[in-house]
Short mmCIF file of C-alpha atoms in Angstrom, two decimals:
data_model
loop_
_atom_site.label_atom_id
_atom_site.label_comp_id
_atom_site.label_asym_id
_atom_site.label_seq_id
_atom_site.Cartn_x
_atom_site.Cartn_y
_atom_site.Cartn_z
CA UNK A 73 42.68 82.89 66.37
CA UNK A 74 43.22 86.62 66.95
CA UNK A 75 41.60 88.95 64.41
CA UNK A 76 44.47 91.48 64.10
CA UNK A 77 48.15 91.43 64.99
CA UNK A 78 49.93 94.80 64.69
CA UNK A 79 53.73 94.89 64.72
CA UNK A 80 55.67 98.09 65.29
CA UNK A 81 56.76 100.98 67.42
CA UNK A 82 55.10 102.70 70.36
CA UNK A 83 56.36 106.24 70.93
CA UNK A 84 55.62 108.98 73.41
CA UNK A 85 54.80 112.10 71.37
CA UNK A 86 55.89 115.31 73.07
CA UNK A 87 53.71 117.82 71.22
CA UNK A 88 54.92 121.39 71.27
CA UNK A 89 53.05 124.48 70.08
CA UNK A 90 53.48 128.19 70.62
CA UNK A 91 51.35 128.01 73.76
CA UNK A 92 52.01 124.65 75.46
CA UNK A 93 53.79 121.30 75.53
CA UNK A 94 51.95 117.99 76.01
CA UNK A 95 53.08 114.37 76.24
CA UNK A 96 50.71 112.00 74.44
CA UNK A 97 50.83 108.34 73.33
CA UNK A 98 51.87 107.75 69.73
CA UNK A 99 53.79 105.61 67.28
CA UNK A 100 52.17 104.77 63.95
CA UNK A 101 51.55 101.01 64.43
CA UNK A 102 50.54 101.55 68.06
CA UNK A 103 48.04 104.20 66.92
CA UNK A 104 46.59 101.74 64.40
CA UNK A 105 46.23 99.11 67.13
CA UNK A 106 44.49 101.64 69.39
CA UNK A 107 42.13 102.63 66.58
CA UNK A 108 41.23 99.01 65.93
CA UNK A 109 40.78 98.29 69.62
CA UNK A 110 38.52 101.29 70.19
CA UNK A 111 36.36 100.15 67.28
CA UNK A 112 35.81 96.84 69.06
CA UNK A 113 38.29 94.62 67.23
CA UNK A 114 40.35 91.84 68.80
CA UNK A 115 43.89 93.19 68.39
CA UNK A 116 47.33 92.38 69.74
CA UNK A 117 50.43 94.59 69.49
CA UNK A 118 54.02 93.36 69.34
CA UNK A 119 56.06 96.44 70.19
CA UNK A 120 59.00 97.81 72.17
CA UNK A 121 58.32 99.49 75.52
CA UNK A 122 60.81 100.36 78.22
CA UNK A 123 60.67 99.97 82.00
CA UNK A 124 60.25 103.70 82.55
CA UNK A 125 57.47 106.27 83.15
CA UNK A 126 56.99 106.79 79.41
CA UNK A 127 56.48 103.05 78.98
CA UNK A 128 54.03 102.98 81.89
CA UNK A 129 51.97 105.74 80.27
CA UNK A 130 51.93 103.96 76.91
CA UNK A 131 51.02 100.59 78.43
CA UNK A 132 48.06 102.11 80.27
CA UNK A 133 46.91 103.86 77.09
CA UNK A 134 47.16 100.74 74.95
CA UNK A 135 45.51 98.31 77.33
CA UNK A 136 42.83 100.88 78.15
CA UNK A 137 41.99 100.98 74.44
CA UNK A 138 41.47 97.22 74.23
CA UNK A 139 44.93 96.33 72.87
CA UNK A 140 46.66 93.17 74.12
CA UNK A 141 50.39 93.78 74.62
CA UNK A 142 52.51 90.86 73.41
CA UNK A 143 56.05 92.12 74.06
CA UNK A 144 58.20 92.00 77.18
CA UNK A 145 59.47 95.17 78.86
CA UNK A 146 63.04 96.06 77.90
CA UNK A 147 65.26 99.07 77.27
CA UNK A 148 64.10 102.66 77.01
CA UNK A 149 60.81 103.88 75.54
CA UNK A 150 61.11 105.88 72.31
CA UNK A 151 60.13 109.54 72.05
CA UNK A 152 59.15 111.95 69.28
CA UNK A 153 59.06 115.72 69.47
CA UNK A 154 56.11 116.88 67.37
CA UNK A 155 56.11 120.62 66.70
CA UNK A 156 52.72 121.89 65.57
CA UNK A 157 52.61 124.26 62.61
CA UNK A 158 50.00 127.06 62.27
CA UNK A 159 47.79 124.85 60.03
CA UNK A 160 47.68 122.05 62.63
CA UNK A 161 50.18 119.79 60.85
CA UNK A 162 53.15 118.42 62.78
CA UNK A 163 56.91 118.29 62.20
CA UNK A 164 58.66 115.38 63.96
CA UNK A 165 62.09 114.81 65.48
CA UNK A 166 62.70 111.32 66.85
CA UNK A 167 64.70 109.59 69.55
CA UNK A 168 63.82 106.02 68.63
CA UNK A 169 65.16 102.57 69.44
CA UNK A 170 63.84 99.64 67.37
CA UNK A 171 65.91 96.63 68.43
CA UNK A 172 65.71 93.06 67.24
CA UNK A 173 62.80 91.33 68.94
CA UNK A 174 63.26 92.29 72.61
CA UNK A 175 63.25 89.27 74.86
CA UNK A 176 62.59 86.67 72.17
CA UNK A 177 60.95 85.96 68.82
CA UNK A 178 57.69 87.38 67.50
CA UNK A 179 54.51 86.08 69.17
CA UNK A 180 53.41 82.58 68.21
CA UNK A 181 49.70 83.41 68.39
CA UNK A 182 48.07 83.23 64.98
CA UNK A 183 46.12 86.17 63.57
CA UNK A 184 43.85 86.48 60.58
CA UNK A 185 45.36 89.81 59.54
CA UNK A 186 48.81 91.28 60.20
CA UNK A 187 49.58 95.01 59.95
CA UNK A 188 52.88 96.85 60.13
CA UNK A 189 54.53 100.02 58.92
CA UNK A 190 56.58 103.12 59.57
CA UNK A 191 59.80 102.96 61.58
CA UNK A 192 59.52 99.32 62.65
CA UNK A 193 59.55 98.03 59.08
CA UNK A 194 62.53 100.15 58.01
CA UNK A 195 64.87 100.85 60.93
CA UNK A 196 67.77 98.53 61.68
CA UNK A 197 68.27 96.24 63.41
CA UNK A 198 64.63 95.20 63.91
CA UNK A 199 63.27 96.09 60.47
CA UNK A 200 64.67 92.95 58.90
CA UNK A 201 62.88 90.84 61.52
CA UNK A 202 59.59 92.55 60.67
CA UNK A 203 60.00 91.84 56.96
CA UNK A 204 60.83 88.20 57.69
CA UNK A 205 57.78 87.89 59.93
CA UNK A 206 55.57 89.09 57.07
CA UNK A 207 57.14 86.60 54.69
CA UNK A 208 56.68 83.78 57.19
CA UNK A 209 52.99 84.55 57.73
CA UNK A 210 51.72 85.93 54.43
CA UNK A 211 50.21 82.59 53.40
CA UNK A 212 48.33 82.24 56.70
CA UNK A 213 47.09 85.84 57.04
CA UNK A 214 46.38 88.89 54.93
CA UNK A 215 48.94 91.69 55.25
CA UNK A 216 48.63 95.49 55.33
CA UNK A 217 51.42 98.02 55.22
CA UNK A 218 51.74 101.78 55.71
CA UNK A 219 55.26 103.00 54.86
CA UNK A 220 54.70 106.30 56.78
CA UNK A 221 58.19 107.48 55.88
CA UNK A 222 60.13 109.50 58.45
CA UNK A 223 62.83 111.12 56.29
CA UNK A 224 64.89 112.28 59.28
CA UNK A 225 65.45 108.62 60.18
CA UNK A 226 66.40 107.45 56.68
CA UNK A 227 70.12 107.29 55.87
CA UNK A 228 69.81 105.72 52.40
CA UNK A 229 66.78 106.67 50.31
CA UNK A 230 67.45 104.01 47.66
CA UNK A 231 67.71 101.24 50.24
CA UNK A 232 64.54 102.53 51.90
CA UNK A 233 62.68 102.40 48.58
CA UNK A 234 63.85 98.80 48.03
CA UNK A 235 62.54 97.76 51.46
CA UNK A 236 59.22 99.56 50.96
CA UNK A 237 58.68 97.86 47.61
CA UNK A 238 59.67 94.45 48.98
CA UNK A 239 57.08 94.73 51.74
CA UNK A 240 54.44 96.14 49.40
CA UNK A 241 54.97 93.12 47.13
CA UNK A 242 53.92 90.70 49.87
CA UNK A 243 51.07 92.88 51.16
CA UNK A 244 47.39 92.70 50.29
CA UNK A 245 46.62 96.31 51.28
CA UNK A 246 48.99 99.27 51.13
CA UNK A 247 48.09 102.71 52.46
CA UNK A 248 50.39 105.69 51.98
CA UNK A 249 50.16 109.47 52.14
CA UNK A 250 50.77 111.67 49.13
CA UNK A 251 53.84 112.95 51.02
CA UNK A 252 55.17 109.37 51.32
CA UNK A 253 54.80 108.84 47.59
CA UNK A 254 56.40 112.18 46.73
CA UNK A 255 59.41 111.25 48.86
CA UNK A 256 59.65 107.72 47.46
CA UNK A 257 59.11 108.71 43.82
CA UNK A 258 60.07 112.36 43.36
CA UNK A 259 58.64 113.91 40.23
CA UNK A 260 56.05 111.14 39.79
CA UNK A 261 52.33 111.92 39.90
CA UNK A 262 50.60 110.57 43.00
CA UNK A 263 48.28 108.23 41.11
CA UNK A 264 51.11 106.93 38.94
CA UNK A 265 53.11 106.13 42.09
CA UNK A 266 50.07 104.39 43.60
CA UNK A 267 49.62 102.30 40.44
CA UNK A 268 53.30 101.41 40.54
CA UNK A 269 52.87 100.02 44.06
CA UNK A 270 49.71 98.21 42.97
CA UNK A 271 51.67 96.55 40.19
CA UNK A 272 54.03 95.02 42.75
CA UNK A 273 51.28 92.79 44.13
CA UNK A 274 48.71 94.36 46.51
CA UNK A 275 44.99 94.10 45.80
CA UNK A 276 44.32 97.63 47.07
CA UNK A 277 46.47 100.76 47.35
CA UNK A 278 45.00 103.75 49.19
CA UNK A 279 46.50 107.24 49.32
CA UNK A 280 45.55 109.94 51.79
CA UNK A 281 45.63 113.44 50.29
CA UNK A 282 45.33 115.68 53.35
CA UNK A 283 42.59 118.24 52.89
CA UNK A 284 41.76 116.73 49.48
CA UNK A 285 40.46 113.45 50.95
CA UNK A 286 41.69 110.06 49.75
CA UNK A 287 41.95 107.94 46.63
CA UNK A 288 42.36 104.22 46.04
CA UNK A 289 43.34 102.09 43.09
CA UNK A 290 42.62 98.44 42.37
CA UNK A 291 43.16 96.32 39.30
CA UNK A 292 40.03 97.74 37.72
CA UNK A 293 38.94 100.86 39.61
CA UNK A 294 40.11 104.27 40.76
CA UNK A 295 37.93 105.73 43.53
CA UNK A 296 38.25 109.08 45.32
CA UNK A 297 36.39 110.41 48.36
CA UNK A 298 36.46 113.92 49.87
CA UNK A 299 37.59 114.61 53.41
CA UNK A 300 34.94 114.80 56.10
CA UNK A 301 34.63 118.45 57.12
CA UNK A 302 35.47 119.07 60.80
CA UNK A 303 37.23 121.78 62.79
CA UNK A 304 40.82 120.53 62.95
CA UNK A 305 42.57 120.56 66.33
CA UNK A 306 45.73 118.97 64.87
CA UNK A 307 46.59 116.25 62.37
CA UNK A 308 48.60 114.05 64.73
CA UNK A 309 47.66 110.42 64.07
CA UNK A 310 45.32 111.21 61.17
CA UNK A 311 46.88 108.72 58.78
CA UNK A 312 46.96 106.00 61.43
CA UNK A 313 43.29 106.58 62.24
CA UNK A 314 42.52 106.31 58.53
CA UNK A 315 44.42 103.00 58.44
CA UNK A 316 42.50 101.56 61.39
CA UNK A 317 39.20 102.69 59.87
CA UNK A 318 40.17 101.13 56.55
CA UNK A 319 41.01 97.78 58.15
CA UNK A 320 37.86 97.89 60.27
CA UNK A 321 35.69 98.43 57.19
CA UNK A 322 37.46 95.75 55.15
CA UNK A 323 37.01 93.28 57.99
CA UNK A 324 33.30 94.06 58.31
CA UNK A 325 32.87 93.24 54.62
CA UNK A 326 34.65 89.90 54.89
CA UNK A 327 37.60 91.09 52.81
CA UNK A 328 40.46 90.26 55.19
CA UNK A 329 41.94 86.98 56.36
CA UNK A 330 42.88 84.10 54.09
CA UNK A 331 39.20 83.31 53.56
CA UNK A 332 38.60 86.87 52.33
CA UNK A 333 41.67 87.25 50.11
CA UNK A 334 39.96 86.23 46.86
CA UNK A 335 37.07 88.62 47.60
CA UNK A 336 39.55 91.41 48.29
CA UNK A 337 41.16 90.76 44.90
CA UNK A 338 37.73 91.18 43.31
CA UNK A 339 36.64 94.17 45.44
CA UNK A 340 34.02 96.32 43.72
CA UNK A 341 34.27 100.06 43.22
CA UNK A 342 31.23 100.42 45.47
CA UNK A 343 32.96 98.60 48.31
CA UNK A 344 36.16 100.62 47.78
CA UNK A 345 34.14 103.82 48.13
CA UNK A 346 32.44 102.53 51.28
CA UNK A 347 35.68 101.52 53.03
CA UNK A 348 37.39 104.79 52.05
CA UNK A 349 34.45 106.80 53.38
CA UNK A 350 34.51 104.89 56.67
CA UNK A 351 38.26 105.42 57.00
CA UNK A 352 37.91 109.14 56.20
CA UNK A 353 35.30 109.53 58.92
CA UNK A 354 37.48 107.81 61.53
CA UNK A 355 40.36 110.10 60.55
CA UNK A 356 38.14 113.20 60.70
CA UNK A 357 36.93 112.45 64.22
CA UNK A 358 40.56 111.98 65.24
CA UNK A 359 41.82 115.32 63.89
CA UNK A 360 38.90 117.10 65.55
CA UNK A 361 40.63 116.63 68.91
CA UNK A 362 44.21 116.96 70.10
CA UNK A 363 46.70 114.15 69.70
CA UNK A 364 46.31 110.67 68.24
CA UNK A 365 42.93 109.96 69.86
CA UNK A 366 40.82 107.87 67.46
CA UNK A 367 37.10 107.42 68.16
CA UNK A 368 35.42 104.53 69.88
CA UNK A 369 32.70 102.59 68.10
CA UNK A 370 30.10 104.37 70.24
CA UNK A 371 31.48 107.80 69.27
CA UNK A 372 31.50 106.82 65.61
CA UNK A 373 27.92 105.56 65.76
CA UNK A 374 26.78 108.69 67.61
CA UNK A 375 28.34 110.96 64.97
CA UNK A 376 26.66 109.03 62.18
CA UNK A 377 23.28 109.27 63.89
CA UNK A 378 23.72 113.01 64.49
CA UNK A 379 24.91 113.63 60.90
CA UNK A 380 22.56 111.89 58.47
#
């Protein structure tokens, strides 16, 4: 049985700044799969890639990072124009296609944990297939979800909120940014929005807070960790790197998969702090270099040795 199955979009990010333009692999779920693969996890990705040069670049990037591709080649590869702001943050404009399962149904291969999020879980026509896949497999695997809202692609905010909450309700772990929560629940404090999502069913809700670090809530604890201080190249892929680090740390503690579900429900504050800290470090090493380039296990270990 595969350890992780990630479902969602792969996108070529065309990153533009005042001085240059670069084309780099991206797409939130694809970035999570890459992060997991580089950390040594067995991970498969069901995605949409076209028979074009962009698709060739993304396929080489994904397989080179230890990700098994589970989807056939069809259509045109999606693109995002990411314009870097002076503080290193990015503004996105998308040209995205997320069809119903290209070439057939979702992969039959079982996985102990299933992750999805962002465009693939929300955009028609394929978003409904993703939600159904989660419902079909939530008794046989743990589920994680990162809404990673792209407002420019949302036509109906109320319908989007309904879909996000429906997926959160069948998830074990939800990770969101403070910007996601502000968009979903305008006027609501970040922690109150996180507790609202927790009340829908997850065991753990984590929120990234940009330069302020991250916070998580469970049924009995609220735990915050600071960001890891690094020189920021850009923030592209930071939240996805955090997600992969979070899943990696939860797996290492035996808190994912059906066998770990009860332990996840009873997760201690100490373990929450440890997994948040691990995720924050993975995110920090990612933002220290350009593009969505999460660290390998060797790079992570080397940083920890060099920084007691």
